[in-house]
């Protein structure tokens, strides 16, 4: 049997990025993925197998440039259908607001001059702060301990970057660091549509409402991402999100990584307190001195390792990783082009009419209820690839918020969620209900079942300040290593979190290659 | 069911033996222990101590915390929880053990009773239900606080085997740390040859409803030798002579300690003999292995013989250069060894080389004034008192 230096569990974005980086570092790597095709949340549907096989992720905004360049994705079939995607804040009356350029650089539509000026100032400030956070993303989180292997030079650079903000701006940065996004927006802006979409963007994919503390920080983290070389931009790959997964898989294979699909790991072998291999559900055993898990930290530690190999306090902290998913995913096949009251379909369409609607949608989920008026981000991938008016279209929407623990049971909640979502859609695109040929709504529990994400949370653990940076997923394992020698974490549950990014996997690989003991 | 909202009206509960203890407690000296009323001295602490060492004594153990641990994975669970190898503990036997947090710092020590293949009773000083419950993840095991379900009575002293025989319970074949069962008034009396005095003695476990008849039976059987109920003051003196430690007297449990340097590892409490690195993973194993490999223990736990006759409670210890090197945790004038003895934390490496000797700074209260005494101390072997009769089987008839 072929021998490997490292086994990576999970062939999603992070797993493949990690494998690629390890291979560059001279390791022979085996990637084991449970699904039929590698790519995790970015896996696209096989066109032949039905219209609704859409991937969980529908936009690119976090793809790590190290991963993009390091894996030569452009050489492996990856290109953009749209870079710097425009956002349309939909109005039920057709009075849309159009935000062009990264993070709404220019706004067209009926917006007061005062709001225009205020937004320009706020946006500049947000991007300045986000820029200060960017270097953190590529860094192993530091630990306050001697000989912790901290990247002191990298940390010094970040510190310097923050100081360069100047005294006033640095103070403002500290003031805003833990603030909620609603307060931040209401201080300076008056337009509901603008405030609504910004508030929505801040809490997208998290378990926070716009009035939850630290929701602005989550927004800054999002703005620290980039697409096609532009900070805070949104992009759509040519051929759909699935092409990212495909390009990564091709690159991984080309670099000499052995990638095995349909290989579900049942447990990690631990011998003499060292991870020495994995056992698949099929019974097969693979051995390697380094085991990297790109499955979520909860699943890795509690299911694959098992509590009996860990200390009780550590198990407590693992169980306490908060991982509530608040987003549902809607997939529709439409028989013809929908009409969102004249909005350009080749933009990101947002239904988040004001801050309170977003907040109210979140409120319901706290009590296990389905929101009456969900808010959503809509992408119509077919509109970007020259599909005609009478041709069928696909619609993908992230709908917030869905109860992670529905009071009346999952089936009833899913049905209600779909009905309420379609009602909201109908208000904004009259007649869309009549165009639907196929529909699918994934509740957080469905996402958990399909993608193995604990609680259906995309980040394999909520992204909020108490679970970020050196607290992600929690302090003991924030540096990708675990108490089990030879076992490493590399999922979105580790710093810097999720999105189709690969950053966590890449960081973990760099940490492993740095020679720090696990 | 009792209305739990009125719990504050009874801040301390009474034990199953309370009626008898209260009748014997002519001084009316009580103290709280784990939420129960317990007697510190009944009549005269010295006389009570003398009963422990010379005849037979009865001590109400009911407040001791008891957890019943059952289920197919009980052995694996306890092996992960505690330091010693539970697989090597036979059925109907007891061992003294301890358990640590993730950092290898002591949470408590206690006695583990193996009542069946998959049935255990863990007895200890402090409450640990959240820790024990959280430790069950991944194990098929059930934990129950059984403190209220079992009345415990400690029968200690050289005459105790004879008293039990007189009472109708033949314990002549019962070896130290072993358990036997006897029918008693329609119930079952469980007797373990265990105790906290370092002498011949037994601990008796009975359903609470039979507690008083058992007490009466033993008092009657022990009448010939002057059996005597004792309070915690006399027991404490005996346990110091036996060199036994008490949680929250000799170390602070890691989950209660506020000060960073108060927590202690098994190496720092001389309990490292319990650690079984070969049995697989257990809580704190990685930290303890590291402490072992790097010799990073900061403290040592020692027994001291101190000159003079004033008990050195909480004395600060110095070397010959007036450098603080330790703290006494328990101390007493020991009647049986006729010396001032103490248990102490000592900062390493002064436990092996304190230049100019070890000095205890003792404050003796003499008619309202403290007199400061600097007394020479010497590290000696623990236990201070270990009579061969404690282990003899069959036990001697006194």
mmCIF file of N, CA, C and O in Angstrom, chain A residues 373-439:
data_model
loop_
_atom_site.group_PDB
_atom_site.id
_atom_site.type_symbol
_atom_site.label_atom_id
_atom_site.label_comp_id
_atom_site.label_asym_id
_atom_site.label_seq_id
_atom_site.Cartn_x
_atom_site.Cartn_y
_atom_site.Cartn_z
ATOM 1 N N UNK A 373 -41.752 37.417 7.887
ATOM 2 C CA UNK A 373 -41.185 38.084 6.712
ATOM 3 C C UNK A 373 -39.675 37.850 6.670
ATOM 4 O O UNK A 373 -38.886 38.685 7.121
ATOM 5 N N UNK A 374 -39.238 36.707 6.137
ATOM 6 C CA UNK A 374 -37.796 36.465 6.068
ATOM 7 C C UNK A 374 -37.109 37.475 5.148
ATOM 8 O O UNK A 374 -37.753 38.086 4.286
ATOM 9 N N UNK A 375 -35.805 37.634 5.373
ATOM 10 C CA UNK A 375 -34.990 38.501 4.508
ATOM 11 C C UNK A 375 -34.051 37.597 3.708
ATOM 12 O O UNK A 375 -33.775 36.475 4.129
ATOM 13 N N UNK A 376 -33.599 38.078 2.559
ATOM 14 C CA UNK A 376 -32.810 37.153 1.725
ATOM 15 C C UNK A 376 -31.866 37.827 0.745
ATOM 16 O O UNK A 376 -32.037 38.993 0.386
ATOM 17 N N UNK A 377 -30.866 37.048 0.372
ATOM 18 C CA UNK A 377 -29.912 37.437 -0.665
ATOM 19 C C UNK A 377 -30.124 36.492 -1.836
ATOM 20 O O UNK A 377 -30.036 35.275 -1.678
ATOM 21 N N UNK A 378 -30.422 37.081 -3.003
ATOM 22 C CA UNK A 378 -30.785 36.251 -4.159
ATOM 23 C C UNK A 378 -29.732 36.373 -5.251
ATOM 24 O O UNK A 378 -29.284 37.481 -5.574
ATOM 25 N N UNK A 379 -29.335 35.220 -5.782
ATOM 26 C CA UNK A 379 -28.451 35.217 -6.945
ATOM 27 C C UNK A 379 -29.134 34.381 -8.021
ATOM 28 O O UNK A 379 -29.669 33.310 -7.730
ATOM 29 N N UNK A 380 -29.151 34.915 -9.214
ATOM 30 C CA UNK A 380 -29.737 34.172 -10.337
ATOM 31 C C UNK A 380 -28.587 33.817 -11.268
ATOM 32 O O UNK A 380 -28.222 34.590 -12.150
ATOM 33 N N UNK A 381 -27.935 32.658 -11.001
ATOM 34 C CA UNK A 381 -26.693 32.345 -11.728
ATOM 35 C C UNK A 381 -26.883 32.342 -13.237
ATOM 36 O O UNK A 381 -25.980 32.737 -13.983
ATOM 37 N N UNK A 382 -28.075 31.944 -13.688
ATOM 38 C CA UNK A 382 -28.314 31.843 -15.135
ATOM 39 C C UNK A 382 -28.329 33.218 -15.799
ATOM 40 O O UNK A 382 -28.053 33.340 -16.989
ATOM 41 N N UNK A 383 -28.612 34.264 -15.040
ATOM 42 C CA UNK A 383 -28.678 35.610 -15.609
ATOM 43 C C UNK A 383 -27.297 36.125 -15.993
ATOM 44 O O UNK A 383 -27.163 37.106 -16.723
ATOM 45 N N UNK A 384 -26.260 35.474 -15.452
ATOM 46 C CA UNK A 384 -24.899 35.929 -15.710
ATOM 47 C C UNK A 384 -24.290 35.252 -16.923
ATOM 48 O O UNK A 384 -23.201 35.571 -17.337
ATOM 49 N N UNK A 385 -24.984 34.273 -17.460
ATOM 50 C CA UNK A 385 -24.356 33.491 -18.515
ATOM 51 C C UNK A 385 -25.164 33.568 -19.805
ATOM 52 O O UNK A 385 -25.222 32.616 -20.576
ATOM 53 N N UNK A 386 -25.835 34.691 -19.977
ATOM 54 C CA UNK A 386 -26.485 34.969 -21.245
ATOM 55 C C UNK A 386 -27.718 34.141 -21.533
ATOM 56 O O UNK A 386 -27.994 33.811 -22.678
ATOM 57 N N UNK A 387 -28.469 33.774 -20.518
ATOM 58 C CA UNK A 387 -29.706 33.030 -20.747
ATOM 59 C C UNK A 387 -30.804 34.017 -21.183
ATOM 60 O O UNK A 387 -30.925 35.096 -20.624
ATOM 61 N N UNK A 388 -31.577 33.643 -22.138
ATOM 62 C CA UNK A 388 -32.594 34.533 -22.698
ATOM 63 C C UNK A 388 -33.837 34.663 -21.835
ATOM 64 O O UNK A 388 -34.010 33.939 -20.849
ATOM 65 N N UNK A 389 -34.710 35.582 -22.206
ATOM 66 C CA UNK A 389 -35.899 35.898 -21.415
ATOM 67 C C UNK A 389 -36.843 34.710 -21.250
ATOM 68 O O UNK A 389 -37.391 34.476 -20.187
ATOM 69 N N UNK A 390 -37.013 33.944 -22.311
ATOM 70 C CA UNK A 390 -37.980 32.861 -22.239
ATOM 71 C C UNK A 390 -37.366 31.525 -21.833
ATOM 72 O O UNK A 390 -38.057 30.521 -21.737
ATOM 73 N N UNK A 391 -36.031 31.579 -21.582
ATOM 74 C CA UNK A 391 -35.363 30.351 -21.175
ATOM 75 C C UNK A 391 -35.600 30.117 -19.686
ATOM 76 O O UNK A 391 -35.867 31.048 -18.942
ATOM 77 N N UNK A 392 -35.445 28.864 -19.287
ATOM 78 C CA UNK A 392 -35.560 28.601 -17.850
ATOM 79 C C UNK A 392 -34.405 29.242 -17.066
ATOM 80 O O UNK A 392 -33.313 29.420 -17.607
ATOM 81 N N UNK A 393 -34.689 29.627 -15.844
ATOM 82 C CA UNK A 393 -33.669 30.226 -14.975
ATOM 83 C C UNK A 393 -33.585 29.476 -13.665
ATOM 84 O O UNK A 393 -34.502 28.776 -13.265
ATOM 85 N N UNK A 394 -32.448 29.672 -13.011
ATOM 86 C CA UNK A 394 -32.262 29.120 -11.673
ATOM 87 C C UNK A 394 -32.164 30.274 -10.694
ATOM 88 O O UNK A 394 -31.614 31.331 -11.027
ATOM 89 N N UNK A 395 -32.709 30.067 -9.508
ATOM 90 C CA UNK A 395 -32.616 31.086 -8.472
ATOM 91 C C UNK A 395 -32.074 30.442 -7.194
ATOM 92 O O UNK A 395 -32.522 29.384 -6.779
ATOM 93 N N UNK A 396 -31.087 31.102 -6.649
ATOM 94 C CA UNK A 396 -30.498 30.612 -5.403
ATOM 95 C C UNK A 396 -30.613 31.736 -4.381
ATOM 96 O O UNK A 396 -30.295 32.882 -4.693
ATOM 97 N N UNK A 397 -31.114 31.430 -3.202
ATOM 98 C CA UNK A 397 -31.264 32.489 -2.196
ATOM 99 C C UNK A 397 -30.867 31.976 -0.823
ATOM 100 O O UNK A 397 -31.186 30.845 -0.449
ATOM 101 N N UNK A 398 -30.153 32.837 -0.108
ATOM 102 C CA UNK A 398 -29.895 32.562 1.305
ATOM 103 C C UNK A 398 -30.991 33.291 2.066
ATOM 104 O O UNK A 398 -31.121 34.520 1.951
ATOM 105 N N UNK A 399 -31.785 32.553 2.794
ATOM 106 C CA UNK A 399 -32.946 33.120 3.470
ATOM 107 C C UNK A 399 -32.697 33.111 4.979
ATOM 108 O O UNK A 399 -32.367 32.069 5.553
ATOM 109 N N UNK A 400 -32.847 34.282 5.563
ATOM 110 C CA UNK A 400 -32.625 34.379 7.007
ATOM 111 C C UNK A 400 -33.882 34.901 7.677
ATOM 112 O O UNK A 400 -34.589 35.694 7.087
ATOM 113 N N UNK A 401 -34.206 34.540 8.901
ATOM 114 C CA UNK A 401 -33.444 33.539 9.634
ATOM 115 C C UNK A 401 -34.310 32.309 9.784
ATOM 116 O O UNK A 401 -35.517 32.422 9.954
ATOM 117 N N UNK A 402 -33.679 31.152 9.776
ATOM 118 C CA UNK A 402 -34.415 29.911 9.955
ATOM 119 C C UNK A 402 -34.120 29.387 11.350
ATOM 120 O O UNK A 402 -32.984 29.462 11.803
ATOM 121 N N UNK A 403 -35.135 28.880 12.029
ATOM 122 C CA UNK A 403 -34.897 28.365 13.383
ATOM 123 C C UNK A 403 -33.986 27.136 13.357
ATOM 124 O O UNK A 403 -34.239 26.215 12.598
ATOM 125 N N UNK A 404 -32.921 27.153 14.173
ATOM 126 C CA UNK A 404 -32.027 25.999 14.199
ATOM 127 C C UNK A 404 -32.652 24.879 15.028
ATOM 128 O O UNK A 404 -32.240 23.741 14.953
ATOM 129 N N UNK A 405 -33.633 25.264 15.846
ATOM 130 C CA UNK A 405 -34.271 24.265 16.708
ATOM 131 C C UNK A 405 -35.780 24.525 16.678
ATOM 132 O O UNK A 405 -36.345 25.045 17.619
ATOM 133 N N UNK A 406 -36.431 24.172 15.550
ATOM 134 C CA UNK A 406 -37.827 24.567 15.375
ATOM 135 C C UNK A 406 -38.747 23.945 16.436
ATOM 136 O O UNK A 406 -38.648 22.761 16.718
ATOM 137 N N UNK A 407 -39.599 24.800 16.989
ATOM 138 C CA UNK A 407 -40.453 24.377 18.081
ATOM 139 C C UNK A 407 -41.473 23.336 17.630
ATOM 140 O O UNK A 407 -41.796 22.408 18.357
ATOM 141 N N UNK A 408 -41.959 23.507 16.399
ATOM 142 C CA UNK A 408 -43.022 22.614 15.920
ATOM 143 C C UNK A 408 -42.491 21.473 15.058
ATOM 144 O O UNK A 408 -43.243 20.854 14.311
ATOM 145 N N UNK A 409 -41.192 21.235 15.127
ATOM 146 C CA UNK A 409 -40.640 20.146 14.335
ATOM 147 C C UNK A 409 -40.133 20.642 12.989
ATOM 148 O O UNK A 409 -40.581 21.672 12.468
ATOM 149 N N UNK A 410 -39.202 19.888 12.441
ATOM 150 C CA UNK A 410 -38.510 20.328 11.238
ATOM 151 C C UNK A 410 -39.426 20.416 10.013
ATOM 152 O O UNK A 410 -39.410 21.407 9.277
ATOM 153 N N UNK A 411 -40.229 19.403 9.786
ATOM 154 C CA UNK A 411 -41.023 19.356 8.558
ATOM 155 C C UNK A 411 -42.014 20.512 8.482
ATOM 156 O O UNK A 411 -42.161 21.167 7.451
ATOM 157 N N UNK A 412 -42.645 20.760 9.618
ATOM 158 C CA UNK A 412 -43.623 21.840 9.660
ATOM 159 C C UNK A 412 -42.916 23.187 9.458
ATOM 160 O O UNK A 412 -43.404 24.065 8.738
ATOM 161 N N UNK A 413 -41.759 23.328 10.091
ATOM 162 C CA UNK A 413 -41.013 24.577 9.983
ATOM 163 C C UNK A 413 -40.527 24.804 8.555
ATOM 164 O O UNK A 413 -40.589 25.916 8.022
ATOM 165 N N UNK A 414 -40.071 23.736 7.910
ATOM 166 C CA UNK A 414 -39.563 23.863 6.551
ATOM 167 C C UNK A 414 -40.680 24.323 5.611
ATOM 168 O O UNK A 414 -40.495 25.209 4.781
ATOM 169 N N UNK A 415 -41.857 23.720 5.803
ATOM 170 C CA UNK A 415 -43.014 24.045 4.983
ATOM 171 C C UNK A 415 -43.410 25.512 5.175
ATOM 172 O O UNK A 415 -43.645 26.259 4.215
ATOM 173 N N UNK A 416 -43.449 25.922 6.430
ATOM 174 C CA UNK A 416 -43.813 27.301 6.770
ATOM 175 C C UNK A 416 -42.779 28.288 6.226
ATOM 176 O O UNK A 416 -43.106 29.339 5.701
ATOM 177 N N UNK A 417 -41.504 27.901 6.375
ATOM 178 C CA UNK A 417 -40.410 28.763 5.924
ATOM 179 C C UNK A 417 -40.506 28.965 4.413
ATOM 180 O O UNK A 417 -40.340 30.075 3.906
ATOM 181 N N UNK A 418 -40.780 27.880 3.706
ATOM 182 C CA UNK A 418 -40.883 27.972 2.242
ATOM 183 C C UNK A 418 -42.062 28.857 1.865
ATOM 184 O O UNK A 418 -41.938 29.742 1.007
ATOM 185 N N UNK A 419 -43.195 28.677 2.530
ATOM 186 C CA UNK A 419 -44.387 29.469 2.209
ATOM 187 C C UNK A 419 -44.121 30.950 2.470
ATOM 188 O O UNK A 419 -44.418 31.812 1.618
ATOM 189 N N UNK A 420 -43.544 31.275 3.620
ATOM 190 C CA UNK A 420 -43.284 32.675 3.950
ATOM 191 C C UNK A 420 -42.269 33.283 2.995
ATOM 192 O O UNK A 420 -42.380 34.450 2.599
ATOM 193 N N UNK A 421 -41.271 32.495 2.618
ATOM 194 C CA UNK A 421 -40.244 32.983 1.697
ATOM 195 C C UNK A 421 -40.860 33.291 0.328
ATOM 196 O O UNK A 421 -40.590 34.340 -0.266
ATOM 197 N N UNK A 422 -41.686 32.374 -0.134
ATOM 198 C CA UNK A 422 -42.308 32.591 -1.451
ATOM 199 C C UNK A 422 -43.261 33.784 -1.413
ATOM 200 O O UNK A 422 -43.374 34.525 -2.402
ATOM 201 N N UNK A 423 -43.919 34.003 -0.283
ATOM 202 C CA UNK A 423 -44.782 35.191 -0.140
ATOM 203 C C UNK A 423 -43.979 36.472 -0.303
ATOM 204 O O UNK A 423 -44.391 37.401 -0.997
ATOM 205 N N UNK A 424 -42.827 36.526 0.366
ATOM 206 C CA UNK A 424 -41.978 37.719 0.282
ATOM 207 C C UNK A 424 -41.474 37.893 -1.152
ATOM 208 O O UNK A 424 -41.466 38.996 -1.701
ATOM 209 N N UNK A 425 -41.078 36.765 -1.755
ATOM 210 C CA UNK A 425 -40.593 36.818 -3.138
ATOM 211 C C UNK A 425 -41.685 37.349 -4.067
ATOM 212 O O UNK A 425 -41.431 38.186 -4.943
ATOM 213 N N UNK A 426 -42.889 36.868 -3.862
ATOM 214 C CA UNK A 426 -44.021 37.264 -4.717
ATOM 215 C C UNK A 426 -44.260 38.771 -4.631
ATOM 216 O O UNK A 426 -44.562 39.423 -5.630
ATOM 217 N N UNK A 427 -44.083 39.320 -3.416
ATOM 218 C CA UNK A 427 -44.267 40.766 -3.242
ATOM 219 C C UNK A 427 -43.259 41.563 -4.065
ATOM 220 O O UNK A 427 -43.518 42.692 -4.462
ATOM 221 N N UNK A 428 -42.071 40.992 -4.238
ATOM 222 C CA UNK A 428 -41.013 41.719 -4.942
ATOM 223 C C UNK A 428 -40.905 41.353 -6.409
ATOM 224 O O UNK A 428 -40.360 42.128 -7.193
ATOM 225 N N UNK A 429 -41.383 40.172 -6.745
ATOM 226 C CA UNK A 429 -41.360 39.736 -8.141
ATOM 227 C C UNK A 429 -42.718 39.129 -8.466
ATOM 228 O O UNK A 429 -42.872 37.906 -8.482
ATOM 229 N N UNK A 430 -43.704 39.978 -8.686
ATOM 230 C CA UNK A 430 -45.071 39.473 -8.889
ATOM 231 C C UNK A 430 -45.113 38.435 -10.007
ATOM 232 O O UNK A 430 -44.501 38.630 -11.050
ATOM 233 N N UNK A 431 -45.773 37.331 -9.726
ATOM 234 C CA UNK A 431 -45.915 36.294 -10.738
ATOM 235 C C UNK A 431 -44.853 35.222 -10.683
ATOM 236 O O UNK A 431 -44.910 34.228 -11.398
ATOM 237 N N UNK A 432 -43.840 35.413 -9.780
ATOM 238 C CA UNK A 432 -42.737 34.443 -9.754
ATOM 239 C C UNK A 432 -43.230 33.065 -9.323
ATOM 240 O O UNK A 432 -42.707 32.039 -9.782
ATOM 241 N N UNK A 433 -44.288 33.065 -8.506
ATOM 242 C CA UNK A 433 -44.821 31.785 -8.016
ATOM 243 C C UNK A 433 -45.269 30.895 -9.158
ATOM 244 O O UNK A 433 -45.106 29.674 -9.099
ATOM 245 N N UNK A 434 -45.780 31.521 -10.216
ATOM 246 C CA UNK A 434 -46.282 30.754 -11.354
ATOM 247 C C UNK A 434 -45.179 30.213 -12.236
ATOM 248 O O UNK A 434 -45.431 29.397 -13.123
ATOM 249 N N UNK A 435 -43.942 30.688 -12.011
ATOM 250 C CA UNK A 435 -42.826 30.255 -12.867
ATOM 251 C C UNK A 435 -42.062 29.073 -12.288
ATOM 252 O O UNK A 435 -41.180 28.521 -12.923
ATOM 253 N N UNK A 436 -42.389 28.743 -11.031
ATOM 254 C CA UNK A 436 -41.573 27.739 -10.340
ATOM 255 C C UNK A 436 -41.885 26.336 -10.829
ATOM 256 O O UNK A 436 -43.026 25.879 -10.787
ATOM 257 N N UNK A 437 -40.835 25.659 -11.316
ATOM 258 C CA UNK A 437 -41.034 24.274 -11.750
ATOM 259 C C UNK A 437 -40.486 23.291 -10.726
ATOM 260 O O UNK A 437 -40.973 22.174 -10.586
ATOM 261 N N UNK A 438 -39.432 23.696 -10.040
ATOM 262 C CA UNK A 438 -38.877 22.843 -8.972
ATOM 263 C C UNK A 438 -38.489 23.733 -7.820
ATOM 264 O O UNK A 438 -38.085 24.886 -8.025
ATOM 265 N N UNK A 439 -38.617 23.213 -6.622
ATOM 266 C CA UNK A 439 -38.241 24.013 -5.456
ATOM 267 C C UNK A 439 -37.577 23.140 -4.409
ATOM 268 O O UNK A 439 -37.863 21.949 -4.315
#
